[in-house]
Coordinates of C-alpha atoms in Angstrom, one line a residue:
M1 CA -10.2 7.0 -30.3
R2 CA -10.5 5.1 -26.8
K3 CA -10.0 7.1 -23.7
M4 CA -7.0 6.0 -21.7
I5 CA -7.3 5.6 -17.9
L6 CA -4.5 4.6 -15.6
K7 CA -5.9 2.3 -12.8
V8 CA -3.8 2.3 -9.5
I9 CA -4.1 0.7 -6.3
I10 CA -2.8 2.3 -3.4
I11 CA -1.8 0.5 -0.2
A12 CA -1.7 2.7 3.0
P13 CA 0.1 1.8 5.8
A14 CA -2.7 3.1 8.5
S15 CA -5.9 4.6 8.9
N16 CA -5.2 7.5 11.2
L17 CA -4.3 10.9 10.0
S18 CA -0.3 10.5 10.0
G19 CA 2.2 11.8 8.1
S20 CA 1.8 9.3 4.9
S21 CA -1.9 9.7 5.3
K22 CA -1.7 13.1 4.8
S23 CA 0.6 13.3 1.9
M24 CA -1.7 10.4 0.4
L25 CA -5.0 12.6 0.6
A26 CA -3.3 15.4 -0.8
A27 CA -2.0 13.5 -3.7
L28 CA -5.3 12.0 -4.1
R29 CA -6.8 15.6 -4.0
S30 CA -4.6 17.1 -6.6
V31 CA -5.0 14.3 -9.5
P32 CA -7.3 15.4 -12.1
S33 CA -10.7 13.8 -12.1
Y34 CA -9.9 12.3 -15.7
G35 CA -7.3 9.6 -16.9
V36 CA -6.7 8.2 -13.6
E37 CA -8.9 5.9 -11.3
Y38 CA -7.6 5.1 -7.8
L39 CA -8.6 2.2 -5.5
V40 CA -7.5 3.0 -1.8
M41 CA -6.5 0.1 0.4
L42 CA -6.8 0.7 4.0
P43 CA -6.0 -1.6 7.1
D44 CA -9.2 -0.8 8.8
K45 CA -12.1 2.0 8.6
G46 CA -10.2 4.7 10.4
E47 CA -10.5 8.3 10.4
I48 CA -9.3 8.7 6.8
F49 CA -11.9 6.7 5.4
D50 CA -14.2 9.4 5.2
L51 CA -11.7 11.9 3.7
I52 CA -10.9 10.2 0.6
G53 CA -14.3 10.8 -0.5
D54 CA -16.4 9.9 -3.3
R55 CA -14.0 10.2 -5.9
H56 CA -11.9 7.2 -5.2
Q57 CA -12.8 3.7 -4.4
V58 CA -12.0 2.4 -1.0
R59 CA -11.3 -1.3 0.3
I60 CA -10.6 -2.4 3.8
G61 CA -7.8 -4.8 3.7
G62 CA -7.7 -6.1 7.2
Y63 CA -3.9 -6.0 7.4
C64 CA -2.2 -5.2 10.5
P65 CA 0.2 -2.5 9.9
L66 CA 3.4 -2.6 11.8
R67 CA 4.3 0.3 13.9
K68 CA 7.9 0.9 15.7
G69 CA 6.3 -0.7 19.1
T70 CA 4.8 -3.6 17.4
K71 CA 5.2 -6.5 20.0
N72 CA 2.9 -9.4 18.3
V73 CA 4.9 -10.3 15.1
F74 CA 2.4 -13.3 14.7
K75 CA -0.6 -11.2 14.6
Y76 CA 1.2 -8.6 12.0
F77 CA 2.1 -11.7 9.9
L78 CA -1.4 -13.1 9.7
G79 CA -2.6 -9.5 9.0
Q80 CA -0.2 -9.6 6.3
I81 CA -1.9 -12.9 4.7
R82 CA -5.5 -11.1 5.0
G83 CA -4.1 -8.3 3.3
A84 CA -2.6 -10.6 0.4
V85 CA -6.2 -12.2 0.1
S86 CA -7.8 -8.9 0.2
L87 CA -5.5 -7.4 -2.7
I88 CA -5.7 -10.5 -4.7
K89 CA -9.6 -9.8 -4.7
A90 CA -9.1 -6.3 -5.5
V91 CA -6.4 -7.0 -8.4
R92 CA -9.3 -9.1 -9.9
N93 CA -11.9 -6.7 -9.7
F94 CA -10.0 -3.5 -10.3
N95 CA -7.6 -4.8 -12.9
P96 CA -5.0 -2.1 -12.1
D97 CA -2.0 -1.0 -14.0
L98 CA 0.0 -0.1 -11.0
I99 CA 0.2 -0.9 -7.4
H100 CA 1.5 1.8 -5.2
V101 CA 2.5 0.7 -1.6
N102 CA 2.8 3.9 0.4
S103 CA 5.3 2.1 3.0
S104 CA 8.2 -0.5 2.9
T105 CA 6.7 -2.3 6.0
I106 CA 3.9 -3.7 4.0
I107 CA 5.3 -7.1 2.5
F108 CA 2.4 -8.8 0.9
P109 CA 1.9 -6.6 -2.2
G110 CA 5.0 -7.7 -3.5
L111 CA 4.2 -11.2 -4.4
V112 CA 0.7 -10.4 -5.2
A113 CA 1.9 -8.0 -7.8
L114 CA 4.4 -10.8 -9.4
L115 CA 1.7 -13.1 -9.3
S116 CA -0.6 -10.9 -11.2
R117 CA 2.1 -9.2 -13.4
T118 CA 1.1 -5.9 -12.2
R119 CA 3.7 -3.5 -11.8
I120 CA 4.6 -2.3 -8.2
I121 CA 6.2 1.0 -6.7
Y122 CA 7.3 1.4 -2.9
H123 CA 7.0 4.7 -1.3
I124 CA 9.6 4.3 1.5
R125 CA 9.4 6.5 4.3
E126 CA 10.9 4.3 6.9
T127 CA 14.8 3.8 7.7
N128 CA 16.7 0.8 9.5
L129 CA 16.8 2.8 12.5
F130 CA 12.8 2.5 12.9
Y131 CA 12.8 -1.2 13.0
N132 CA 15.1 -4.4 14.5
K133 CA 17.8 -5.9 11.8
V134 CA 15.6 -9.0 11.0
L135 CA 12.4 -7.0 10.1
W136 CA 14.6 -4.6 8.3
N137 CA 16.3 -7.3 6.1
I138 CA 12.9 -8.6 5.2
Y139 CA 11.5 -5.4 4.2
T140 CA 14.7 -4.4 1.8
K141 CA 14.7 -8.0 0.6
N142 CA 10.9 -7.8 -0.3
I143 CA 11.4 -4.5 -2.0
S144 CA 14.7 -5.6 -4.1
L145 CA 12.7 -8.9 -5.3
F146 CA 9.5 -7.2 -6.2
S147 CA 9.6 -3.7 -7.1
N148 CA 9.3 -2.0 -10.2
G149 CA 10.3 1.2 -8.8
I150 CA 11.2 3.2 -5.5
I151 CA 10.0 6.4 -4.3
G152 CA 12.0 7.6 -1.3
C153 CA 11.2 10.9 0.9
A154 CA 13.7 12.2 3.4
E155 CA 14.1 15.7 4.9

C-alpha cells in the first residue's frame, strides 16, 4: 500500500513575528511528522525564517506584503508579480495538493492556483476596516473568484 502524503504550500503575509506568523508557527509545530509535507513561502528572510526549522521547506517569494500604512501601491503590485513567478516555480517543483494563503491581502495565489488546478483556501484575518474600499473590493473579488474555501477568525 502506497503511503499517502498531503502536500501543502502555506503563503505567509509577513516574515516578522506577528499574530498570523505566530499562529502559523504553532500549527506547523503541532502537525505530525508523517502524512503532511509543507512548503512555507515568506516574502523575505525575516525573523520567522529560522523558527520554521528543518522539518519544513521554506521558499523566499520576494512579494511585498501589504500593510495598513502601505503608501507605494506600485511596489506592492510589482511584488505580487514577483510572488506569482515564485509560486509558479514552487508549484511545479513541489506539486502541492493545496495552497493555504494566510491572509486575504495576497492576491497572486488565486490565479496561480486556477492555472495549475490546485485547490486553494484563504485564511482571512483582515476586515474592510483595515484597507480602503478599492483595495478591499479587489481582495474580496479575488477570494470569491478563486478560493475553494475560506477560514475566518474573529475575537
